[in-house]
Short mmCIF file of C-alpha atoms in Angstrom, two decimals:
data_model
loop_
_atom_site.label_atom_id
_atom_site.label_comp_id
_atom_site.label_asym_id
_atom_site.label_seq_id
_atom_site.Cartn_x
_atom_site.Cartn_y
_atom_site.Cartn_z
CA MET A 1 -8.81 204.85 122.24
CA PRO A 2 -11.68 206.52 123.89
CA SER A 3 -13.65 209.12 122.58
CA SER A 4 -16.77 208.92 124.62
CA ARG A 5 -17.24 210.80 127.88
CA LEU A 6 -17.06 207.93 130.71
CA SER A 7 -16.96 207.68 134.44
CA GLY A 8 -16.03 204.54 136.52
CA ILE A 9 -14.68 203.79 140.06
CA LEU A 10 -11.00 202.40 140.65
CA LEU A 11 -11.89 199.98 143.58
CA HIS A 12 -10.19 196.66 144.24
CA PRO A 13 -12.31 193.85 144.77
CA THR A 14 -10.15 193.16 148.67
CA SER A 15 -12.49 195.86 149.37
CA PHE A 16 -15.20 195.29 149.35
CA PRO A 17 -17.76 194.17 152.11
CA SER A 18 -17.24 190.38 153.34
CA ARG A 19 -17.86 188.29 156.17
CA PHE A 20 -14.83 186.39 155.52
CA GLY A 21 -12.51 189.53 156.38
CA ILE A 22 -11.53 190.45 153.44
CA GLY A 23 -13.23 192.00 150.04
CA ASP A 24 -13.72 188.59 147.80
CA LEU A 25 -16.08 188.18 143.71
CA GLY A 26 -19.30 187.91 145.40
CA HIS A 27 -22.41 188.56 146.03
CA GLU A 28 -20.89 192.11 147.32
CA ALA A 29 -18.92 191.94 144.03
CA TYR A 30 -22.49 191.75 141.90
CA ARG A 31 -23.79 194.55 143.76
CA PHE A 32 -21.26 196.95 143.17
CA VAL A 33 -21.63 196.39 139.69
CA ASP A 34 -25.27 197.46 139.69
CA PHE A 35 -24.30 200.15 141.88
CA LEU A 36 -21.97 201.30 139.00
CA ALA A 37 -25.21 200.40 135.95
CA HIS A 38 -27.33 201.80 138.20
CA THR A 39 -25.69 205.73 138.33
CA HIS A 40 -23.95 205.36 134.67
CA GLN A 41 -20.80 204.37 135.09
CA LYS A 42 -19.22 202.95 132.58
CA LEU A 43 -15.97 201.18 133.72
CA TRP A 44 -14.32 199.80 136.53
CA GLN A 45 -10.76 199.86 137.37
CA ILE A 46 -8.83 197.55 139.43
CA LEU A 47 -5.24 196.40 140.79
CA PRO A 48 -3.77 193.76 139.74
CA LEU A 49 -5.27 190.18 140.16
CA GLY A 50 -2.79 187.96 141.28
CA PRO A 51 -1.56 186.03 144.68
CA THR A 52 -0.16 188.42 146.70
CA GLY A 53 3.41 187.85 148.27
CA PHE A 54 5.27 189.57 151.00
CA GLY A 55 3.12 193.24 152.63
CA ASN A 56 0.38 191.89 150.42
CA SER A 57 0.57 194.31 147.98
CA PRO A 58 -1.17 193.37 144.65
CA TYR A 59 2.51 194.68 142.49
CA MET A 60 4.07 192.11 143.97
CA CYS A 61 2.59 188.49 143.12
CA TYR A 62 3.84 185.07 143.36
CA SER A 63 2.46 185.12 139.21
CA ALA A 64 2.28 187.77 136.51
CA MET A 65 -0.27 184.61 135.23
CA ALA A 66 -2.36 183.51 138.53
CA GLY A 67 -5.50 185.23 140.27
CA ASN A 68 -5.33 185.61 144.22
CA PRO A 69 -6.75 183.33 145.43
CA MET A 70 -8.50 185.25 148.98
CA LEU A 71 -10.35 186.76 146.57
CA ILE A 72 -12.24 183.32 145.37
CA SER A 73 -16.11 183.63 147.13
CA PRO A 74 -16.38 181.13 149.68
CA GLU A 75 -20.30 181.34 149.18
CA TYR A 76 -20.40 180.48 146.12
CA LEU A 77 -18.32 177.95 146.86
CA LYS A 78 -21.02 176.59 148.97
CA ASP A 79 -23.23 177.10 145.41
CA ASP A 80 -21.01 174.53 144.11
CA GLY A 81 -21.86 172.10 146.62
CA LEU A 82 -17.91 172.14 147.94
CA LEU A 83 -18.37 174.18 151.04
CA GLN A 84 -21.59 174.15 153.22
CA GLU A 85 -22.85 176.92 155.21
CA ASP A 86 -21.53 175.10 159.17
CA ASP A 87 -18.25 175.02 157.44
CA PHE A 88 -19.31 178.72 158.42
CA LEU A 89 -20.42 178.77 161.56
CA HIS A 90 -16.98 180.12 163.76
CA LEU A 91 -15.52 182.59 161.52
CA PRO A 92 -13.91 185.08 163.37
CA GLU A 93 -14.68 188.34 163.93
CA PHE A 94 -12.61 190.04 161.28
CA PRO A 95 -12.57 194.03 161.65
CA LEU A 96 -15.79 196.05 158.68
CA ASP A 97 -12.82 198.74 157.84
CA TRP A 98 -9.97 197.01 156.99
CA VAL A 99 -8.21 193.36 155.93
CA ASP A 100 -6.35 191.35 159.19
CA PHE A 101 -4.34 189.41 156.33
CA GLU A 102 -2.96 187.05 158.67
CA ARG A 103 -5.51 186.11 159.98
CA VAL A 104 -7.90 186.09 156.63
CA ILE A 105 -5.04 183.50 154.93
CA ALA A 106 -5.48 181.03 157.31
CA VAL A 107 -9.14 181.23 157.95
CA LYS A 108 -9.87 181.00 153.70
CA THR A 109 -6.48 179.24 153.44
CA ALA A 110 -8.60 176.13 155.25
CA LEU A 111 -12.14 176.64 153.24
CA LEU A 112 -9.93 176.76 150.28
CA GLU A 113 -8.14 173.41 150.93
CA LYS A 114 -11.31 171.42 152.27
CA ALA A 115 -13.27 172.96 149.66
CA CYS A 116 -10.42 171.23 147.29
CA GLN A 117 -10.92 168.46 148.88
CA ASN A 118 -14.67 168.19 147.81
CA PHE A 119 -13.39 169.35 145.13
CA GLN A 120 -11.73 165.72 144.43
CA GLY A 121 -15.08 163.95 145.23
CA GLN A 122 -16.82 166.01 142.22
CA ILE A 123 -14.32 164.89 139.59
CA GLU A 124 -14.59 161.46 140.80
CA GLU A 125 -18.35 161.68 139.93
CA SER A 126 -18.93 164.04 137.29
CA SER A 127 -17.10 163.37 134.30
CA GLU A 128 -18.48 166.80 132.94
CA THR A 129 -16.95 168.52 135.32
CA GLN A 130 -13.72 166.55 135.54
CA GLY A 131 -13.28 167.80 131.27
CA ALA A 132 -13.90 171.27 132.24
CA PHE A 133 -11.30 171.16 134.93
CA GLU A 134 -9.05 169.05 132.44
CA THR A 135 -9.12 172.04 129.69
CA PHE A 136 -8.88 174.54 131.86
CA CYS A 137 -5.32 173.49 133.16
CA GLN A 138 -4.65 171.92 129.34
CA GLU A 139 -5.26 175.79 127.91
CA LYS A 140 -3.24 177.36 131.14
CA ALA A 141 -0.64 175.06 130.56
CA SER A 142 2.52 177.55 129.57
CA TRP A 143 1.90 179.96 132.83
CA LEU A 144 -0.56 177.60 135.62
CA GLU A 145 2.43 173.96 134.93
CA ASP A 146 5.33 176.41 136.07
CA TYR A 147 3.16 178.14 138.87
CA VAL A 148 1.74 175.09 141.08
CA LEU A 149 4.43 173.85 141.20
CA TYR A 150 6.49 176.74 141.80
CA MET A 151 3.16 177.82 145.42
CA SER A 152 3.43 173.58 146.09
CA LEU A 153 7.59 174.05 146.47
CA LYS A 154 7.24 176.95 148.39
CA ASP A 155 4.27 175.50 150.61
CA ASP A 156 7.13 172.66 151.04
CA ARG A 157 10.01 175.31 152.08
CA GLU A 158 7.99 177.36 154.44
CA GLY A 159 7.73 180.15 151.92
CA LYS A 160 11.54 180.53 151.56
CA PRO A 161 11.80 182.15 148.23
CA TRP A 162 13.43 179.63 145.24
CA TYR A 163 17.49 181.28 145.06
CA GLU A 164 17.50 179.73 148.45
CA TRP A 165 16.11 176.33 147.64
CA ASP A 166 18.63 173.15 146.71
CA GLU A 167 20.84 174.09 144.05
CA ALA A 168 18.69 171.73 141.41
CA LEU A 169 15.69 173.60 142.39
CA ILE A 170 17.32 177.14 141.76
CA ASN A 171 18.29 175.79 138.44
CA ARG A 172 15.57 174.05 137.54
CA GLU A 173 17.17 170.24 136.46
CA LYS A 174 14.46 168.58 135.37
CA SER A 175 15.00 165.07 137.32
CA ALA A 176 14.43 167.90 139.92
CA LEU A 177 11.08 168.83 138.62
CA GLU A 178 10.17 165.25 137.97
CA ALA A 179 10.74 164.09 141.35
CA SER A 180 9.28 167.13 142.83
CA GLN A 181 5.92 167.64 140.86
CA GLU A 182 6.02 163.41 141.57
CA ARG A 183 6.10 164.19 145.35
CA LEU A 184 3.87 167.13 145.86
CA GLN A 185 0.38 165.71 143.50
CA GLU A 186 -1.54 167.39 145.97
CA ARG A 187 -0.79 169.95 146.84
CA ILE A 188 -0.47 170.29 142.80
CA PHE A 189 -4.14 169.97 142.65
CA TYR A 190 -5.08 172.38 145.05
CA HIS A 191 -3.61 174.98 143.35
CA GLN A 192 -4.85 174.20 140.35
CA PHE A 193 -8.08 173.97 141.97
CA THR A 194 -7.58 177.23 143.53
CA GLN A 195 -6.89 179.06 139.19
CA PHE A 196 -9.67 176.83 138.24
CA LYS A 197 -12.06 178.23 140.93
CA PHE A 198 -10.40 181.66 140.91
CA PHE A 199 -10.96 182.41 136.98
CA GLN A 200 -14.33 180.80 137.47
CA GLN A 201 -15.56 183.41 139.75
CA TRP A 202 -13.82 186.10 138.04
CA ALA A 203 -15.16 184.93 133.73
CA ALA A 204 -18.36 185.05 135.07
CA LEU A 205 -18.17 188.72 136.96
CA LYS A 206 -16.69 190.33 134.42
CA ALA A 207 -19.58 188.56 132.73
CA TYR A 208 -21.60 190.27 134.21
CA ALA A 209 -20.62 193.58 133.93
CA ASN A 210 -20.05 194.42 130.28
CA GLU A 211 -23.99 192.88 130.41
CA GLN A 212 -24.30 196.24 132.60
CA ASN A 213 -22.52 198.04 129.88
CA VAL A 214 -19.55 198.09 132.04
CA ASP A 215 -15.74 197.25 130.75
CA ILE A 216 -13.66 196.14 133.72
CA ILE A 217 -9.70 198.67 133.25
CA GLY A 218 -6.77 195.78 134.85
CA ASP A 219 -3.40 196.58 135.63
CA ILE A 220 -0.86 195.47 134.10
CA PRO A 221 2.51 196.35 136.15
CA ILE A 222 5.52 196.50 134.16
CA TYR A 223 7.98 194.50 136.43
CA VAL A 224 7.41 191.71 138.29
CA ALA A 225 8.66 189.89 142.22
CA HIS A 226 12.12 188.51 142.37
CA ASP A 227 10.65 185.48 144.24
CA SER A 228 7.78 184.64 141.37
CA ALA A 229 7.10 181.88 139.53
CA ASP A 230 7.73 184.06 136.25
CA VAL A 231 11.86 185.11 137.10
CA TRP A 232 11.59 181.54 138.88
CA ALA A 233 9.96 179.25 135.78
CA ASN A 234 11.71 182.44 132.58
CA ARG A 235 15.28 183.86 134.57
CA ASP A 236 16.82 185.06 130.53
CA ASN A 237 14.29 187.86 131.26
CA PHE A 238 16.06 188.80 133.83
CA LEU A 239 19.35 190.83 134.84
CA ILE A 240 20.12 187.89 137.89
CA ASP A 241 22.78 187.44 139.16
CA PRO A 242 24.11 183.60 138.13
CA GLU A 243 26.03 183.63 141.36
CA THR A 244 23.40 184.41 143.74
CA GLY A 245 20.36 185.01 142.00
CA GLN A 246 20.17 188.29 142.83
CA PRO A 247 18.79 191.15 140.91
CA GLU A 248 22.39 192.64 138.58
CA LEU A 249 19.99 195.94 138.65
CA MET A 250 16.67 196.86 140.96
CA ALA A 251 14.15 198.41 139.51
CA GLY A 252 12.50 201.32 141.36
CA VAL A 253 12.72 205.33 139.89
CA PRO A 254 15.05 208.99 141.11
CA PRO A 255 13.67 211.06 143.76
CA ASP A 256 10.23 212.35 142.70
CA TYR A 257 6.94 214.31 144.30
CA PHE A 258 6.33 210.29 146.42
CA SER A 259 9.76 210.20 148.28
CA GLU A 260 12.30 212.61 149.08
CA THR A 261 15.17 208.97 148.28
CA GLY A 262 13.31 207.83 145.31
CA GLN A 263 11.56 204.18 145.43
CA LEU A 264 13.49 201.37 144.98
CA TRP A 265 11.45 198.72 144.84
CA GLY A 266 14.07 195.58 144.58
CA ASN A 267 12.78 194.34 141.00
CA PRO A 268 14.89 192.90 138.29
CA VAL A 269 14.41 194.79 135.43
CA TYR A 270 14.88 192.94 132.35
CA ASP A 271 17.61 191.96 130.07
CA TRP A 272 15.66 193.45 126.83
CA GLU A 273 18.54 192.36 124.54
CA TYR A 274 17.49 189.04 124.77
CA LEU A 275 13.54 189.38 125.36
CA GLU A 276 14.48 191.42 121.81
CA LYS A 277 15.84 188.58 120.13
CA THR A 278 12.88 186.26 120.65
CA ASP A 279 10.35 189.07 119.40
CA PHE A 280 9.36 190.17 122.81
CA LYS A 281 7.79 186.40 123.35
CA TRP A 282 6.77 186.29 126.91
CA TRP A 283 5.33 190.15 127.01
CA ILE A 284 2.84 188.68 123.81
CA HIS A 285 1.77 186.20 126.20
CA ARG A 286 1.32 188.38 129.39
CA PHE A 287 -0.88 190.71 127.09
CA GLN A 288 -2.66 188.32 125.99
CA THR A 289 -3.96 186.04 128.72
CA MET A 290 -5.36 189.54 130.92
CA LEU A 291 -7.22 190.55 127.92
CA GLU A 292 -9.19 187.31 128.74
CA TYR A 293 -9.63 188.51 131.98
CA VAL A 294 -10.18 192.91 130.74
CA ASP A 295 -11.40 195.06 128.88
CA TRP A 296 -8.69 197.52 128.57
CA ILE A 297 -5.16 197.85 130.35
CA ARG A 298 -3.73 200.28 132.46
CA ILE A 299 0.36 200.36 132.33
CA ASP A 300 1.64 200.64 135.53
CA HIS A 301 4.78 202.63 135.32
CA PHE A 302 4.37 203.10 131.18
CA ARG A 303 7.61 205.21 130.75
CA GLY A 304 9.62 201.57 131.99
CA PHE A 305 9.17 201.12 128.72
CA GLU A 306 11.01 203.95 127.32
CA SER A 307 14.00 204.34 129.49
CA PHE A 308 13.83 202.30 133.08
CA TRP A 309 15.87 204.06 136.41
CA ALA A 310 18.05 200.39 137.50
CA VAL A 311 19.65 200.98 140.93
CA PRO A 312 22.97 198.40 140.90
CA GLU A 313 23.05 195.02 143.97
CA GLY A 314 23.17 196.55 147.26
CA GLU A 315 21.78 199.64 147.53
CA GLU A 316 18.92 200.74 149.86
CA THR A 317 18.04 203.02 148.58
CA ALA A 318 16.37 204.66 144.95
CA MET A 319 19.19 207.45 144.10
CA ASN A 320 22.23 206.15 143.08
CA GLY A 321 20.54 204.71 139.99
CA THR A 322 20.99 204.53 136.54
CA TRP A 323 17.85 205.52 133.36
CA MET A 324 18.79 203.00 130.74
CA PRO A 325 16.99 202.48 127.38
CA THR A 326 14.38 200.47 126.98
CA PRO A 327 13.47 198.75 122.74
CA GLY A 328 9.79 200.03 123.67
CA GLU A 329 8.62 201.90 120.17
CA ALA A 330 9.50 198.33 118.65
CA PHE A 331 8.03 196.71 121.79
CA PHE A 332 4.39 197.79 120.79
CA GLU A 333 4.59 197.55 117.18
CA LYS A 334 5.11 193.58 117.68
CA LEU A 335 2.76 193.85 120.38
CA GLU A 336 -0.55 195.88 117.89
CA GLN A 337 0.96 193.30 114.59
CA MET A 338 0.25 190.91 117.18
CA LEU A 339 -2.63 191.65 119.32
CA GLY A 340 -4.79 194.46 116.96
CA LYS A 341 -5.54 197.88 118.56
CA LEU A 342 -3.98 197.73 121.49
CA PRO A 343 -7.06 198.35 124.33
CA ILE A 344 -3.72 200.51 126.30
CA LEU A 345 -3.80 203.16 128.94
CA ALA A 346 -0.33 204.67 129.97
CA GLU A 347 0.19 206.03 133.29
CA ASP A 348 2.46 208.42 132.21
CA LEU A 349 3.05 209.79 136.27
CA GLY A 350 6.11 210.97 137.51
CA VAL A 351 9.72 211.93 135.34
CA ILE A 352 8.55 212.28 132.12
CA THR A 353 9.93 213.32 129.54
CA PRO A 354 9.30 214.37 125.59
CA GLU A 355 10.56 210.62 124.37
CA VAL A 356 8.15 208.66 126.69
CA GLU A 357 5.47 211.39 125.87
CA ALA A 358 6.98 210.36 121.77
CA LEU A 359 6.02 206.99 122.25
CA ARG A 360 3.02 206.89 124.36
CA ASP A 361 1.28 209.88 121.31
CA LYS A 362 2.34 207.87 118.23
CA PHE A 363 0.75 205.14 119.60
CA GLY A 364 -2.36 207.10 120.55
CA PHE A 365 -2.87 205.96 124.72
CA PRO A 366 -4.41 207.47 126.77
CA GLY A 367 -2.21 209.09 129.22
CA MET A 368 -3.43 209.96 133.37
CA ARG A 369 -3.54 213.02 134.69
CA VAL A 370 -3.60 214.60 138.63
CA LEU A 371 -6.01 216.63 139.98
CA HIS A 372 -3.84 216.71 143.48
CA PHE A 373 -0.95 217.45 141.51
CA ALA A 374 -2.36 220.27 140.14
CA PHE A 375 -2.63 223.02 142.05
CA GLY A 376 1.30 223.34 143.32
CA SER A 377 2.07 225.69 141.06
CA ASP A 378 1.31 228.42 138.69
CA ALA A 379 -1.62 228.12 135.64
CA GLY A 380 0.38 226.23 133.19
CA ASN A 381 0.18 223.14 136.10
CA PRO A 382 -0.45 220.67 133.13
CA PHE A 383 -2.45 218.85 135.51
CA LEU A 384 -5.18 222.13 136.02
CA PRO A 385 -8.49 220.97 134.65
CA TYR A 386 -8.33 223.21 131.24
CA ASN A 387 -4.70 222.20 130.42
CA LEU A 388 -6.08 218.31 129.59
CA PRO A 389 -5.83 217.29 126.12
CA ARG A 390 -9.49 215.01 125.58
CA ASN A 391 -6.97 212.07 125.19
CA CYS A 392 -5.64 211.36 128.92
CA LEU A 393 -7.90 209.39 132.30
CA VAL A 394 -8.13 212.28 134.36
CA TYR A 395 -8.52 211.71 138.29
CA THR A 396 -9.15 213.41 141.55
CA GLY A 397 -6.73 211.03 143.28
CA THR A 398 -5.14 207.26 142.36
CA HIS A 399 -4.01 204.25 144.48
CA ASP A 400 -0.95 205.93 145.37
CA ASN A 401 -1.84 208.93 146.51
CA ASN A 402 -4.29 210.43 149.61
CA THR A 403 -8.27 210.59 149.88
CA THR A 404 -9.22 213.92 148.27
CA LEU A 405 -10.47 214.70 152.26
CA GLY A 406 -7.04 213.63 153.83
CA TRP A 407 -4.58 215.27 151.24
CA PHE A 408 -6.73 218.44 151.73
CA GLU A 409 -7.21 218.36 155.41
CA ASN A 410 -2.83 216.99 155.86
CA ASP A 411 -0.75 216.93 152.78
CA LEU A 412 -0.93 220.61 152.17
CA PRO A 413 0.44 224.21 152.96
CA ASP A 414 -1.71 226.59 154.29
CA TRP A 415 -0.70 228.44 150.91
CA GLU A 416 -1.22 225.89 147.45
CA CYS A 417 -4.86 224.82 150.40
CA ASP A 418 -5.48 228.87 148.42
CA ARG A 419 -4.57 228.18 146.06
CA VAL A 420 -7.54 225.53 145.14
CA VAL A 421 -9.98 227.08 147.14
CA ASN A 422 -9.53 230.19 144.91
CA TYR A 423 -9.46 227.95 142.18
CA LEU A 424 -12.80 226.42 143.61
CA GLY A 425 -14.73 229.98 144.35
CA HIS A 426 -15.29 228.09 147.65
CA LEU A 427 -16.12 224.68 148.61
CA SER A 428 -18.94 223.63 148.88
CA PRO A 429 -20.99 221.68 151.70
CA ASN A 430 -20.56 218.62 151.14
CA GLY A 431 -16.55 218.95 151.38
CA ILE A 432 -14.09 219.18 149.28
CA HIS A 433 -13.84 215.27 148.14
CA TRP A 434 -17.41 216.18 145.91
CA ASP A 435 -15.66 219.22 144.38
CA LEU A 436 -12.14 217.96 143.14
CA ILE A 437 -15.32 215.40 141.55
CA ARG A 438 -17.09 217.38 140.51
CA LEU A 439 -13.66 219.00 138.34
CA ALA A 440 -13.38 215.78 137.66
CA LEU A 441 -16.35 215.50 135.74
CA SER A 442 -17.10 218.36 134.38
CA SER A 443 -12.97 218.16 132.66
CA VAL A 444 -12.80 217.71 128.94
CA ALA A 445 -11.01 214.65 129.26
CA ASN A 446 -13.47 211.50 128.05
CA TRP A 447 -12.41 209.34 130.98
CA ALA A 448 -13.24 210.86 134.35
CA ILE A 449 -11.95 207.72 137.43
CA ILE A 450 -12.72 208.42 140.89
CA PRO A 451 -11.29 206.47 144.05
CA MET A 452 -13.84 204.70 145.65
CA GLN A 453 -12.80 206.37 149.02
CA ASP A 454 -13.45 210.26 147.73
CA PHE A 455 -17.36 208.69 147.07
CA LEU A 456 -18.28 208.17 150.36
CA GLY A 457 -15.89 211.12 152.07
CA LEU A 458 -13.15 208.88 154.20
CA ASP A 459 -10.14 210.49 155.52
CA GLU A 460 -5.91 209.05 155.35
CA ARG A 461 -7.11 205.91 157.50
CA ALA A 462 -8.54 204.78 154.10
CA ARG A 463 -5.19 205.44 152.70
CA MET A 464 -4.57 202.48 150.39
CA ASN A 465 -1.42 203.14 149.89
CA THR A 466 1.47 204.88 150.39
CA PRO A 467 5.02 204.68 147.97
CA GLY A 468 7.81 203.49 149.97
CA GLN A 469 6.05 202.52 153.07
CA ALA A 470 6.43 198.27 152.63
CA GLU A 471 4.03 197.76 155.54
CA GLY A 472 0.60 198.32 156.31
CA ASN A 473 -0.59 199.24 152.76
CA TRP A 474 -3.37 197.46 150.28
CA SER A 475 -5.64 196.88 153.52
CA TRP A 476 -8.78 199.59 153.37
CA ARG A 477 -12.72 198.27 152.87
CA TYR A 478 -15.79 199.79 152.61
CA ARG A 479 -18.91 198.54 155.08
CA PRO A 480 -21.90 197.43 153.52
CA ASP A 481 -24.08 200.51 154.75
CA SER A 482 -21.83 202.42 153.20
CA ILE A 483 -23.98 203.06 149.50
CA GLY A 484 -27.01 204.58 149.90
CA THR A 485 -29.57 206.66 148.13
CA TRP A 486 -28.08 210.22 148.52
CA LEU A 487 -24.48 208.76 146.85
CA CYS A 488 -26.40 207.03 143.75
CA ASP A 489 -28.87 210.14 143.24
CA ARG A 490 -25.73 212.37 143.64
CA LEU A 491 -23.25 210.65 141.13
CA GLN A 492 -26.65 209.62 138.93
CA LEU A 493 -27.05 214.02 138.65
CA LEU A 494 -22.82 214.51 138.07
CA THR A 495 -22.10 211.72 135.30
CA GLN A 496 -25.50 213.08 133.48
CA LEU A 497 -25.18 217.16 134.53
CA TYR A 498 -21.39 216.40 132.40
CA GLY A 499 -22.56 214.31 129.67
CA ARG A 500 -20.82 211.23 130.54
CA SER A 501 -23.91 208.53 131.20
CA SER A 502 -24.55 207.64 127.36
CA LYS A 503 -21.51 205.23 125.80
CA GLY A 504 -20.43 205.56 122.39
CA SER A 505 -17.68 203.94 120.19
#
């Protein structure tokens, strides 16, 4: 468990600069790792890396195991001999500060399809390339085979969700699956290729980060998307209406800080009784797969492993739900038995009960504390720096919060602003974002994570996500010239000043 005083940055790869309209795993990713190493940051926290569906949310992916093809670097495909510089001559002028997902997907898909055609020629000419590709497909077959067929079927049906397909495919009848595999061979190969290249590029980037003494914190959403290969191929794991294919109960959270009517995510909830009978096989495989590509796993919505908010099918808000128990203790005991000491961090925000805290503490998982939530009550507020435990991660804000500048200027009532200023003593000339960064780094929390937007002093236009808002999220990017000497020097100074610059055991 985290015992050293370390710090790091929260930044999703889509936010890197790139001439292809979306951040990727290419040169700017390595430049960012160099920035982390130069400023003594030891942690890089990302959001889920899966292929995104509706709303482009990394928390609503077509697979819990697969990687997002939009993160593949076309420039590195060029280095592999799969594309040429001429292929980039007519790129549109993409926005510098945000991702135009519709245009990005069209442009990058065309490039990936051309690279795939060239890759077909490579494996015919090189037994080494063919062997590497075949080995990847064999090693990942437990999830890859379902995923590539599912995606190929979606392509063939203009993106329709699996529960609107032909009945034989909905029910995964053997003859229908075999016929589809035969008919869609070319598209299946394309999806195999994109996964091969994604994980090849990601593995190289992770190895580089680790060489620079930087650990990567991955993010595992507790739920998976209804329209996903996971639900289609493993329906017994979920409470799905056998007649309609719709969730019998939907996931979400009751009314909270973020929403007066709660958050209705719409994901199907798990059939935990069935999962327990299988010794949690699917979940254990999910963790095993993720630990191949990250060093730490942040469990999003950790409280759902103690009990979860279940909303009946047909409800339009999350208000009329029920808390239902989960065999979380049995699950983590089994997970620890199978995988050893677990490098898990618990997102324990929201409605947290003593039972949730007991589950977290039994396994020694660090929880999260967010400074944006520290000033809305009295001196007993658990998010105030002097109330933090050492075994936790402290944030200014998370991907679900406004930026610190946006929070202070637009979200707080006057009395709460006054409370922030009184707590600080005064506002520094460098801005409220640096005041809260200093609070986080100086706190007793073992780990401090700061969103990149706060280091850059950006306002609410750079917010990554607004919970409860279905569209317009996840698009922020920073510009190539954003990381300058002043930022590097200041971050390096504060990291050393507050004893977070050396990595121990």
